[in-house]
Short mmCIF file of C-alpha atoms in Angstrom, two decimals:
data_model
loop_
_atom_site.label_atom_id
_atom_site.label_comp_id
_atom_site.label_asym_id
_atom_site.label_seq_id
_atom_site.Cartn_x
_atom_site.Cartn_y
_atom_site.Cartn_z
CA MET A 1 4.77 57.28 6.28
CA THR A 2 4.97 55.75 9.76
CA LYS A 3 8.03 54.04 11.18
CA ALA A 4 6.16 50.75 11.36
CA ALA A 5 5.33 50.95 7.68
CA THR A 6 8.94 51.47 6.66
CA GLU A 7 10.48 48.69 8.78
CA ALA A 8 11.40 45.48 6.96
CA PRO A 9 9.19 42.54 7.94
CA GLN A 10 10.71 39.98 10.27
CA ALA A 11 10.12 36.24 10.13
CA PRO A 12 8.34 34.85 13.20
CA LYS A 13 10.65 33.47 15.89
CA GLN A 14 10.61 29.73 16.47
CA GLY A 15 10.35 28.00 19.82
CA GLY A 16 11.69 24.73 21.24
CA ILE A 17 15.13 23.21 20.90
CA LEU A 18 15.32 23.89 17.17
CA GLY A 19 14.41 27.51 17.75
CA TRP A 20 17.19 27.76 20.35
CA ILE A 21 19.67 26.21 17.93
CA GLU A 22 18.58 28.61 15.21
CA ARG A 23 18.85 31.70 17.40
CA SER A 24 22.20 30.63 18.85
CA GLY A 25 23.64 29.77 15.47
CA ASN A 26 22.46 33.03 13.93
CA LYS A 27 24.42 34.94 16.56
CA LEU A 28 27.60 33.59 14.98
CA PRO A 29 29.48 35.94 12.64
CA ASP A 30 28.78 35.99 8.95
CA PRO A 31 29.99 32.66 7.51
CA VAL A 32 32.88 34.41 5.76
CA PHE A 33 34.22 35.81 9.03
CA LEU A 34 33.33 32.61 10.85
CA PHE A 35 35.83 30.77 8.68
CA PHE A 36 38.44 33.45 9.35
CA TRP A 37 37.89 33.06 13.11
CA LEU A 38 38.14 29.29 12.77
CA ILE A 39 41.44 29.73 10.94
CA ALA A 40 42.73 31.81 13.85
CA VAL A 41 41.66 29.14 16.36
CA LEU A 42 43.17 26.43 14.15
CA VAL A 43 46.52 28.25 14.13
CA LEU A 44 46.57 28.33 17.94
CA ILE A 45 45.62 24.65 18.20
CA SER A 46 48.27 23.68 15.66
CA ILE A 47 50.94 25.52 17.67
CA ALA A 48 49.89 23.78 20.90
CA ALA A 49 49.71 20.38 19.20
CA SER A 50 53.15 20.88 17.64
CA LEU A 51 54.73 21.87 20.95
CA ALA A 52 53.10 18.87 22.65
CA GLY A 53 54.51 16.53 20.00
CA LEU A 54 51.09 15.17 19.00
CA SER A 55 51.68 12.40 16.45
CA ALA A 56 50.36 9.23 14.85
CA ALA A 57 51.68 6.46 12.61
CA HIS A 58 50.69 7.10 9.02
CA PRO A 59 48.38 4.25 7.90
CA THR A 60 49.87 3.94 4.40
CA GLU A 61 53.33 5.51 4.15
CA ILE A 62 56.57 3.83 5.23
CA ASP A 63 59.66 5.54 6.62
CA GLU A 64 62.42 4.26 4.33
CA SER A 65 65.09 4.79 6.98
CA THR A 66 63.44 2.49 9.52
CA GLY A 67 61.10 0.31 7.44
CA SER A 68 58.30 1.12 9.87
CA ALA A 69 55.22 3.28 9.48
CA LEU A 70 55.99 6.92 8.89
CA ILE A 71 55.31 8.97 12.03
CA ILE A 72 53.18 12.03 11.28
CA THR A 73 53.48 14.90 13.74
CA ALA A 74 51.28 17.95 14.16
CA GLU A 75 52.63 20.91 12.21
CA SER A 76 52.42 24.49 13.40
CA LEU A 77 50.68 26.69 10.89
CA LEU A 78 53.18 29.41 11.81
CA SER A 79 56.12 27.32 10.63
CA ALA A 80 58.21 28.82 7.84
CA ASP A 81 56.98 26.25 5.31
CA ASN A 82 53.31 26.78 6.10
CA ILE A 83 53.60 30.57 6.08
CA LYS A 84 55.28 30.38 2.66
CA ARG A 85 52.61 27.94 1.45
CA LEU A 86 49.83 30.26 2.62
CA TRP A 87 51.01 33.32 0.71
CA VAL A 88 52.67 31.71 -2.32
CA ASP A 89 49.89 29.19 -3.00
CA MET A 90 46.95 31.48 -2.19
CA PRO A 91 45.63 31.66 -5.78
CA THR A 92 46.01 27.89 -6.18
CA THR A 93 44.35 27.18 -2.83
CA PHE A 94 41.33 29.21 -3.90
CA THR A 95 41.00 28.12 -7.53
CA HIS A 96 41.59 24.44 -6.69
CA PHE A 97 38.79 24.45 -4.09
CA HIS A 98 36.94 21.32 -5.18
CA PRO A 99 33.33 22.47 -5.71
CA LEU A 100 34.20 25.86 -7.22
CA GLY A 101 34.55 24.66 -10.79
CA TYR A 102 31.43 22.48 -10.58
CA VAL A 103 29.34 25.38 -9.29
CA LEU A 104 30.53 27.93 -11.84
CA VAL A 105 30.22 25.62 -14.84
CA VAL A 106 26.80 24.16 -14.06
CA MET A 107 25.29 27.45 -12.94
CA LEU A 108 26.26 29.09 -16.25
CA GLY A 109 23.83 26.76 -17.98
CA ALA A 110 21.26 26.58 -15.18
CA GLY A 111 21.13 30.40 -15.06
CA VAL A 112 19.98 30.50 -18.69
CA ALA A 113 17.40 27.76 -18.12
CA GLU A 114 16.02 29.62 -15.11
CA ARG A 115 16.03 33.16 -16.53
CA SER A 116 14.50 32.08 -19.82
CA GLY A 117 11.53 30.71 -17.86
CA LEU A 118 12.18 27.04 -18.64
CA PHE A 119 12.41 25.90 -15.03
CA GLY A 120 9.33 27.76 -13.87
CA THR A 121 7.21 26.60 -16.80
CA ALA A 122 8.42 23.00 -16.61
CA MET A 123 7.80 22.82 -12.88
CA ARG A 124 4.36 24.35 -13.26
CA ALA A 125 3.52 21.84 -15.97
CA GLY A 126 4.92 18.98 -13.91
CA VAL A 127 3.02 19.72 -10.69
CA ARG A 128 -0.22 21.00 -12.22
CA GLY A 129 -2.93 18.65 -10.99
CA ALA A 130 -0.45 16.34 -9.18
CA PRO A 131 -0.89 15.56 -5.45
CA ILE A 132 1.29 18.04 -3.59
CA PHE A 133 2.20 15.54 -0.84
CA LEU A 134 4.02 13.36 -3.40
CA LEU A 135 6.56 16.09 -4.15
CA THR A 136 8.64 15.23 -1.09
CA PRO A 137 9.29 11.54 -1.90
CA ILE A 138 9.86 12.37 -5.57
CA VAL A 139 12.43 15.07 -4.79
CA THR A 140 14.09 12.85 -2.18
CA LEU A 141 14.33 9.83 -4.46
CA VAL A 142 15.71 11.90 -7.33
CA GLY A 143 18.25 13.36 -4.90
CA MET A 144 19.52 9.95 -3.86
CA LEU A 145 19.59 8.65 -7.42
CA GLY A 146 21.35 11.86 -8.41
CA ASN A 147 24.47 10.60 -6.68
CA LEU A 148 25.24 8.84 -9.97
CA ALA A 149 25.84 12.33 -11.33
CA ALA A 150 28.37 12.99 -8.54
CA ASP A 151 28.65 16.60 -7.34
CA ALA A 152 26.43 17.96 -10.09
CA ALA A 153 23.38 16.94 -8.04
CA TYR A 154 24.23 19.60 -5.45
CA VAL A 155 24.22 22.48 -7.88
CA VAL A 156 21.38 21.26 -10.11
CA LEU A 157 18.71 19.49 -8.08
CA ILE A 158 18.75 21.36 -4.76
CA PRO A 159 17.90 24.86 -6.08
CA LEU A 160 15.38 23.27 -8.45
CA ALA A 161 13.65 21.62 -5.49
CA GLY A 162 13.02 25.06 -4.00
CA ILE A 163 11.43 26.17 -7.26
CA ILE A 164 9.34 22.98 -7.45
CA PHE A 165 7.93 23.44 -3.95
CA HIS A 166 7.43 27.16 -4.60
CA ALA A 167 5.46 26.51 -7.79
CA ALA A 168 3.30 23.97 -5.91
CA GLY A 169 2.43 26.44 -3.17
CA ARG A 170 4.66 24.80 -0.57
CA HIS A 171 7.52 26.37 1.33
CA PRO A 172 10.56 26.47 -0.99
CA ILE A 173 13.06 25.96 1.84
CA ALA A 174 11.30 22.68 2.70
CA GLY A 175 12.01 21.55 -0.86
CA ILE A 176 15.65 22.60 -0.58
CA ALA A 177 15.94 20.75 2.74
CA ALA A 178 14.39 17.54 1.36
CA ALA A 179 16.67 17.63 -1.69
CA PHE A 180 19.74 18.40 0.44
CA ALA A 181 18.88 15.50 2.74
CA GLY A 182 18.45 13.18 -0.24
CA VAL A 183 21.57 14.26 -2.11
CA SER A 184 23.94 14.68 0.84
CA GLY A 185 22.41 12.78 3.76
CA GLY A 186 21.65 9.85 1.47
CA PHE A 187 24.96 10.25 -0.32
CA SER A 188 25.61 6.49 -0.51
CA ALA A 189 22.03 5.35 -1.07
CA ASN A 190 21.21 4.33 -4.64
CA LEU A 191 19.56 1.59 -6.65
CA VAL A 192 22.69 0.77 -8.65
CA PRO A 193 26.44 1.05 -8.02
CA GLY A 194 28.13 4.10 -9.44
CA GLN A 195 31.14 6.37 -9.28
CA LEU A 196 31.23 6.44 -5.47
CA ASP A 197 31.36 2.65 -5.33
CA ALA A 198 34.33 2.58 -7.70
CA LEU A 199 36.09 5.27 -5.68
CA LEU A 200 35.54 3.77 -2.23
CA PHE A 201 36.20 0.16 -3.21
CA GLY A 202 39.39 1.19 -4.94
CA ILE A 203 40.55 2.60 -1.60
CA THR A 204 39.31 -0.52 0.21
CA GLU A 205 41.31 -2.74 -2.15
CA ALA A 206 44.48 -0.77 -1.48
CA ALA A 207 43.86 -0.97 2.28
CA VAL A 208 43.59 -4.76 2.17
CA GLU A 209 46.73 -5.08 0.06
CA THR A 210 48.83 -3.10 2.54
CA VAL A 211 48.50 -6.00 4.98
CA PHE A 212 47.20 -9.12 3.22
CA GLY A 213 48.65 -8.84 -0.29
CA ASP A 214 46.71 -9.25 -3.53
CA PHE A 215 42.99 -8.51 -3.30
CA THR A 216 40.43 -7.59 -5.95
CA ALA A 217 37.56 -5.42 -4.81
CA ASN A 218 34.01 -6.12 -5.92
CA ILE A 219 32.47 -2.86 -7.10
CA ALA A 220 29.01 -4.39 -6.57
CA GLY A 221 29.95 -5.48 -3.05
CA ASN A 222 27.47 -3.03 -1.46
CA TRP A 223 24.76 -3.18 -4.14
CA PHE A 224 22.05 -4.86 -2.03
CA PHE A 225 22.97 -2.74 0.98
CA ILE A 226 22.81 0.66 -0.74
CA ALA A 227 19.58 -0.31 -2.54
CA ALA A 228 17.99 -1.16 0.82
CA MET A 229 19.37 2.09 2.23
CA THR A 230 17.44 3.98 -0.45
CA PHE A 231 14.11 2.53 0.69
CA VAL A 232 14.97 2.94 4.39
CA PHE A 233 16.04 6.58 4.06
CA LEU A 234 13.17 7.66 1.78
CA PRO A 235 10.36 7.46 4.39
CA VAL A 236 12.63 9.04 7.03
CA ILE A 237 13.26 12.13 4.89
CA TRP A 238 9.60 12.21 3.81
CA TYR A 239 8.39 12.14 7.42
CA VAL A 240 10.86 14.75 8.67
CA THR A 241 10.04 17.12 5.80
CA ASP A 242 6.26 16.91 5.96
CA ARG A 243 5.77 16.43 9.69
CA ILE A 244 8.59 18.45 11.28
CA ILE A 245 10.30 20.90 8.94
CA GLU A 246 7.51 22.29 6.77
CA PRO A 247 5.07 22.87 9.67
CA ARG A 248 7.90 24.66 11.48
CA LEU A 249 8.64 26.87 8.48
CA GLY A 250 4.98 27.78 8.01
CA THR A 251 3.64 29.50 4.89
CA TRP A 252 6.25 31.17 2.70
CA ASN A 253 5.95 34.96 2.67
CA PRO A 254 7.37 36.78 -0.38
CA ALA A 255 8.14 39.74 1.89
CA PHE A 256 10.94 37.71 3.51
CA ALA A 257 12.57 36.82 0.19
CA GLY A 258 16.06 37.82 -0.85
CA ASN A 259 16.78 40.21 -3.69
CA ALA A 260 17.21 37.33 -6.12
CA VAL A 261 13.45 36.65 -6.08
CA SER A 262 11.78 38.98 -8.54
CA PRO A 263 8.13 40.07 -8.24
CA GLU A 264 7.35 37.76 -11.15
CA GLN A 265 8.92 34.81 -9.34
CA GLN A 266 7.10 35.75 -6.13
CA GLY A 267 3.86 35.41 -8.03
CA GLU A 268 4.59 31.95 -9.35
CA VAL A 269 2.63 30.33 -6.53
CA ALA A 270 -0.54 32.09 -7.59
CA ASP A 271 0.16 31.08 -11.20
CA GLY A 272 0.79 27.43 -10.31
CA ASP A 273 -2.51 26.23 -11.81
CA ARG A 274 -2.55 28.65 -14.74
CA PRO A 275 -2.81 26.80 -18.06
CA LEU A 276 0.27 27.03 -20.25
CA THR A 277 0.24 29.43 -23.16
CA GLU A 278 0.90 28.22 -26.68
CA GLY A 279 4.35 29.86 -26.57
CA GLU A 280 5.19 28.06 -23.34
CA ARG A 281 4.07 24.71 -24.71
CA LYS A 282 6.12 25.28 -27.87
CA GLY A 283 9.10 26.26 -25.71
CA LEU A 284 8.82 23.04 -23.70
CA ARG A 285 8.71 20.98 -26.90
CA TRP A 286 11.83 22.67 -28.23
CA ALA A 287 13.55 22.29 -24.88
CA GLY A 288 12.65 18.59 -24.87
CA LEU A 289 14.23 18.16 -28.30
CA ALA A 290 17.36 19.92 -27.03
CA VAL A 291 17.53 17.57 -24.05
CA LEU A 292 17.19 14.53 -26.33
CA PHE A 293 19.97 15.90 -28.53
CA VAL A 294 22.36 16.29 -25.58
CA VAL A 295 21.51 12.82 -24.25
CA ALA A 296 22.08 11.30 -27.70
CA LEU A 297 25.35 13.21 -28.00
CA TRP A 298 26.59 11.86 -24.68
CA LEU A 299 25.57 8.32 -25.62
CA TYR A 300 27.53 8.71 -28.85
CA PHE A 301 30.55 9.97 -26.90
CA THR A 302 30.24 6.96 -24.59
CA PHE A 303 29.45 4.12 -26.98
CA GLY A 304 30.32 5.53 -30.40
CA PRO A 305 33.58 5.15 -32.35
CA GLY A 306 36.60 5.77 -30.20
CA THR A 307 34.50 5.80 -26.99
CA PRO A 308 36.02 9.06 -25.66
CA LEU A 309 34.07 8.77 -22.40
CA ILE A 310 35.18 5.19 -21.67
CA ASP A 311 38.69 4.36 -20.51
CA GLU A 312 39.31 1.14 -22.41
CA GLU A 313 42.65 0.55 -20.64
CA ALA A 314 41.31 0.95 -17.09
CA SER A 315 40.05 -1.82 -14.84
CA ASP A 316 36.39 -2.81 -15.14
CA GLU A 317 35.29 -0.71 -12.16
CA ALA A 318 37.05 2.40 -13.49
CA ARG A 319 36.15 2.22 -17.21
CA LEU A 320 33.19 4.58 -16.87
CA ASN A 321 34.99 7.16 -14.73
CA PRO A 322 35.45 9.57 -17.69
CA PHE A 323 31.70 9.38 -18.32
CA TYR A 324 30.88 10.17 -14.69
CA GLN A 325 33.41 12.99 -14.65
CA SER A 326 31.92 14.49 -17.83
CA LEU A 327 28.45 14.89 -16.34
CA VAL A 328 29.13 18.37 -14.94
CA GLY A 329 29.95 19.59 -18.44
CA GLY A 330 27.01 17.59 -19.71
CA PHE A 331 24.61 19.37 -17.37
CA PHE A 332 26.04 22.73 -18.46
CA ILE A 333 25.39 21.99 -22.13
CA LEU A 334 21.99 20.41 -21.41
CA PHE A 335 20.65 23.40 -19.45
CA LEU A 336 22.25 25.94 -21.76
CA LEU A 337 20.78 24.46 -24.95
CA ALA A 338 17.42 23.61 -23.36
CA GLY A 339 17.10 27.10 -21.89
CA TRP A 340 18.11 28.71 -25.18
CA ALA A 341 15.66 26.53 -27.16
CA TYR A 342 12.83 27.33 -24.73
CA GLY A 343 13.60 31.03 -24.73
CA LYS A 344 13.70 31.31 -28.52
CA ALA A 345 10.39 29.48 -28.89
CA ALA A 346 8.64 31.23 -25.99
CA GLY A 347 9.99 34.66 -26.89
CA THR A 348 11.99 35.27 -23.71
CA ILE A 349 15.33 35.24 -25.60
CA GLY A 350 15.76 37.51 -28.58
CA ASP A 351 19.36 37.04 -29.67
CA HIS A 352 22.70 35.85 -28.38
CA ARG A 353 23.15 39.02 -26.31
CA ASP A 354 20.18 38.03 -24.14
CA LEU A 355 21.80 34.65 -23.64
CA VAL A 356 25.06 36.23 -22.50
CA LYS A 357 23.19 38.55 -20.11
CA MET A 358 21.46 35.56 -18.52
CA MET A 359 24.78 33.76 -18.04
CA ALA A 360 26.29 36.91 -16.50
CA GLY A 361 23.28 37.23 -14.21
CA ALA A 362 23.86 33.70 -12.95
CA MET A 363 27.41 34.65 -12.02
CA GLU A 364 26.17 37.79 -10.20
CA ASP A 365 24.05 35.55 -7.96
CA LEU A 366 27.20 33.65 -6.99
CA ALA A 367 29.24 36.73 -6.01
CA TYR A 368 28.81 36.14 -2.27
CA TYR A 369 29.55 32.44 -2.68
CA LEU A 370 32.89 33.28 -4.28
CA VAL A 371 33.87 35.35 -1.24
CA LEU A 372 32.71 32.58 1.07
CA ALA A 373 34.54 29.94 -0.97
CA PHE A 374 37.79 31.89 -0.62
CA ALA A 375 37.59 31.74 3.18
CA ALA A 376 36.38 28.13 3.30
CA ALA A 377 39.05 26.95 0.87
CA HIS A 378 41.84 28.30 3.06
CA PHE A 379 40.42 26.81 6.24
CA VAL A 380 40.12 23.36 4.66
CA ALA A 381 43.62 23.59 3.19
CA MET A 382 45.22 24.78 6.42
CA PHE A 383 43.53 22.02 8.40
CA ALA A 384 45.23 19.55 6.07
CA TRP A 385 48.60 21.30 6.37
CA SER A 386 48.50 20.98 10.17
CA ASN A 387 48.10 17.14 9.96
CA LEU A 388 45.48 17.36 12.70
CA GLY A 389 42.81 15.65 10.59
CA LEU A 390 44.99 12.62 9.91
CA ILE A 391 46.10 12.34 13.54
CA LEU A 392 42.51 12.52 14.83
CA ALA A 393 41.34 9.90 12.31
CA VAL A 394 44.13 7.42 13.06
CA ASN A 395 43.88 7.71 16.84
CA GLY A 396 40.10 7.26 16.66
CA ALA A 397 40.52 4.09 14.61
CA ASP A 398 43.10 2.73 17.06
CA PHE A 399 40.67 3.25 19.92
CA LEU A 400 38.02 1.14 18.16
CA GLY A 401 40.54 -1.65 17.64
CA SER A 402 41.14 -1.98 21.38
CA SER A 403 37.48 -1.78 22.44
CA GLY A 404 36.69 -5.52 22.32
CA LEU A 405 33.17 -4.89 21.04
CA PRO A 406 31.11 -7.59 19.27
CA ALA A 407 30.73 -7.26 15.51
CA TRP A 408 27.43 -5.38 15.44
CA ALA A 409 28.50 -2.99 18.21
CA LEU A 410 31.90 -2.39 16.64
CA LEU A 411 30.33 -1.55 13.29
CA ALA A 412 27.82 0.74 15.02
CA ALA A 413 30.75 2.47 16.72
CA ILE A 414 32.49 2.87 13.36
CA ILE A 415 29.34 4.51 11.99
CA CYS A 416 29.30 6.98 14.89
CA VAL A 417 33.02 7.77 14.59
CA SER A 418 32.68 8.25 10.83
CA ALA A 419 29.74 10.59 11.42
CA LEU A 420 31.77 12.58 13.96
CA LEU A 421 34.88 12.81 11.78
CA ASN A 422 32.70 13.90 8.88
CA ILE A 423 32.11 17.15 10.73
CA PHE A 424 35.83 17.93 10.49
CA VAL A 425 36.89 16.22 7.23
CA GLY A 426 34.24 16.59 4.55
CA SER A 427 35.60 14.51 1.68
CA ALA A 428 34.27 10.94 1.68
CA SER A 429 37.28 9.59 -0.20
CA ALA A 430 39.80 11.52 1.95
CA LYS A 431 38.34 10.17 5.20
CA TRP A 432 38.17 6.63 3.88
CA ALA A 433 41.74 6.86 2.62
CA LEU A 434 42.78 7.77 6.16
CA LEU A 435 40.60 5.29 8.03
CA SER A 436 40.52 2.24 5.78
CA PRO A 437 44.19 1.17 6.11
CA VAL A 438 43.54 0.74 9.84
CA LEU A 439 39.86 -0.21 9.98
CA VAL A 440 39.69 -2.69 7.09
CA PRO A 441 42.61 -4.97 8.17
CA MET A 442 41.51 -4.66 11.79
CA LEU A 443 37.99 -5.83 10.97
CA MET A 444 39.28 -8.62 8.73
CA LEU A 445 41.24 -9.95 11.71
CA LEU A 446 37.91 -9.96 13.57
CA GLY A 447 36.23 -11.93 10.74
CA ILE A 448 34.40 -8.99 9.13
CA THR A 449 34.68 -8.52 5.36
CA PRO A 450 36.09 -5.41 3.64
CA GLU A 451 32.68 -4.94 1.99
CA MET A 452 30.97 -4.70 5.39
CA ALA A 453 33.59 -2.24 6.66
CA THR A 454 32.97 -0.07 3.61
CA ALA A 455 29.19 -0.26 4.05
CA ALA A 456 29.39 0.83 7.70
CA TYR A 457 31.63 3.75 6.81
CA ARG A 458 29.19 4.89 4.13
CA VAL A 459 26.30 5.04 6.60
CA GLY A 460 28.20 7.29 9.00
CA ASP A 461 29.71 9.44 6.28
CA GLY A 462 26.37 10.62 4.94
CA ALA A 463 24.42 11.29 8.13
CA THR A 464 26.30 14.41 9.22
CA ASN A 465 27.04 15.85 5.78
CA ILE A 466 23.97 18.03 6.14
CA ILE A 467 24.85 19.72 9.45
CA THR A 468 28.53 20.61 9.13
CA PRO A 469 29.45 24.03 7.72
CA LEU A 470 32.76 22.45 6.67
CA MET A 471 31.01 20.37 4.00
CA VAL A 472 32.15 22.17 0.86
CA TYR A 473 28.62 22.66 -0.49
CA PHE A 474 27.09 23.80 2.81
CA PRO A 475 27.72 27.52 2.05
CA LEU A 476 26.07 27.12 -1.34
CA ILE A 477 22.95 25.56 0.22
CA LEU A 478 22.81 28.56 2.55
CA ILE A 479 22.82 30.88 -0.47
CA PHE A 480 19.99 28.88 -2.06
CA CYS A 481 17.93 29.29 1.12
CA GLN A 482 18.66 33.02 1.39
CA ARG A 483 17.14 33.48 -2.04
CA TRP A 484 13.78 32.67 -0.48
CA GLN A 485 14.36 34.06 3.04
CA LYS A 486 17.01 36.76 3.23
CA ASP A 487 17.61 36.44 7.00
CA PHE A 488 18.09 32.65 6.83
CA GLY A 489 21.40 32.20 8.65
CA LEU A 490 23.84 29.46 9.48
CA GLY A 491 21.86 28.52 12.57
CA SER A 492 18.65 28.38 10.57
CA LEU A 493 20.14 25.87 8.15
CA ALA A 494 21.69 23.77 10.93
CA ALA A 495 18.41 23.70 12.86
CA THR A 496 16.50 22.75 9.71
CA MET A 497 18.82 19.87 8.82
CA LEU A 498 19.46 18.50 12.33
CA PRO A 499 16.26 16.38 12.46
CA TYR A 500 17.22 14.80 9.13
CA SER A 501 20.72 14.04 10.42
CA ILE A 502 19.42 12.40 13.59
CA GLY A 503 16.79 10.42 11.70
CA LEU A 504 19.21 9.17 9.05
CA LEU A 505 21.84 8.23 11.63
CA ILE A 506 19.35 6.24 13.72
CA ALA A 507 17.85 4.55 10.65
CA GLY A 508 21.32 3.69 9.35
CA LEU A 509 22.40 2.26 12.70
CA VAL A 510 19.28 0.10 13.00
CA MET A 511 19.62 -1.11 9.42
CA THR A 512 23.32 -1.98 9.83
CA ILE A 513 22.81 -3.80 13.13
CA GLY A 514 19.93 -5.79 11.64
CA TRP A 515 21.98 -6.60 8.55
CA VAL A 516 24.86 -7.96 10.66
CA VAL A 517 22.65 -9.91 13.05
CA LEU A 518 20.74 -11.52 10.16
CA ASP A 519 23.98 -12.00 8.16
CA LEU A 520 22.37 -10.81 4.94
CA PRO A 521 24.40 -10.63 1.69
CA LEU A 522 25.75 -7.15 0.97
CA GLY A 523 25.92 -7.66 -2.76
CA PRO A 524 26.68 -10.33 -5.38
CA GLY A 525 29.38 -12.52 -3.85
CA ALA A 526 29.78 -10.27 -0.79
CA SER A 527 28.82 -11.19 2.77
CA VAL A 528 29.14 -9.72 6.25
CA PHE A 529 31.54 -12.29 7.73
CA MET A 530 34.63 -14.09 6.48
CA GLU A 531 37.23 -16.54 7.70
CA ILE A 532 39.90 -14.79 9.73
CA PRO A 533 43.13 -14.52 7.70
CA THR A 534 45.92 -16.63 9.13
CA THR A 535 48.91 -14.84 7.61
CA VAL A 536 49.95 -11.22 7.75
CA THR A 537 52.77 -9.61 5.82
CA ALA A 538 55.35 -8.54 8.38
CA ALA A 539 56.92 -5.12 8.31
CA PRO A 540 60.63 -5.02 7.38
CA ALA A 541 62.97 -5.36 10.32
CA GLU A 542 64.82 -2.27 11.49
#
């Protein structure tokens, strides 16, 4: 056998700016070691910032000894307290990493649904005879609407999009990219208010009350805005996917696939138009009954006696929080039972031992992600311990307050700053909790409503979710891509998602500026402008 015959095939190199980004990014260390190097750099920066006395006034906490805002200073990560925290809390830091539980729980069920053949059969049935070009807007729209399911959309829809595109004969990574852009880039876009609205407006309400006293937030205060955002973002993601990303990726080659793609799965494209067998059709019927059972069960839990998934004592905007929080477990049960029902009917599952093997196989696929999550969890935690994220957020907000920009320009600047900070602080609620106590009162004193401040923040927060490796689900998306192309690196993912990020940011800026200039209502009873408050609660005298 010749040397050429034994060499592994290599994906064709890309040209242009995206090709340069991809090649440069792929020269970075493995993501696990990249996070370790970032931790080392962060330690050095924290030492320098601590020695320089870098500080900021905390936007929400008061120093009881002075009655003024608590001064937060940069903390060295080599301080005695932080060294103790690193080693003593290491298991907690890892196991409390936010997306870890979501990923493990949902993938236990999704692994059964996939290995039993449910996903492949259902996707083949769904796309058989359908126009292939409509897959992109469908996947994108479902991704944006999937925000109602909170973080579950990341671990359910995005890998499924790859399978959908694969079964339709399109490049699976293009499907993953479109779904990722819809779920994460369009994180705030939706047709109805949901959990994110309750979360962000709860923070907005607290920010107003720190300065102006009693204030009741309107959870539907961004309803019209986020609904319009859905229809603005949809064609942007559709265009970028079909006109930029998929032509750049070319035709998917099974030879480039990772080990997770079996020969049977590699042949699914050729089988995309194959009629379903009687066993497959029976399996889909049984799986459909299982899905209806789980949906009915969750409706009973929500509206039945005792309403366990409704907090009757909470405020109106928070009453459904238990329901939203239960959806991860709901997806686990749904996929587990549907996959089991399909497998029993189609003959791909014999007994409970096959079911357990499929669940164990799903965990084997996540082995690398667990290692990566360990490194990422410690970097995110140590960044918080250093106080650098809070200091950067507060100082950036103060700069906007002294800029003297008109309303539309100021809100555009807030979008850009939010997008930039999103690269360093991934959590939407954490960033808004840091920024809102400064930005919301500041904008109210300029005659801009809290609802408009929240809307502008949401536009910036989503645009850069899809290009920062610090976004907690970014490593998982990389693993999904490597299933289909084993050499798909960090630079490959960044280069793929960058056009989406630019397009969404520009579209969001144009939409926000137009909304402010036209003074359109943001939601029921919510507008862009307000009368400037005339009284401010003074801080206690020293």
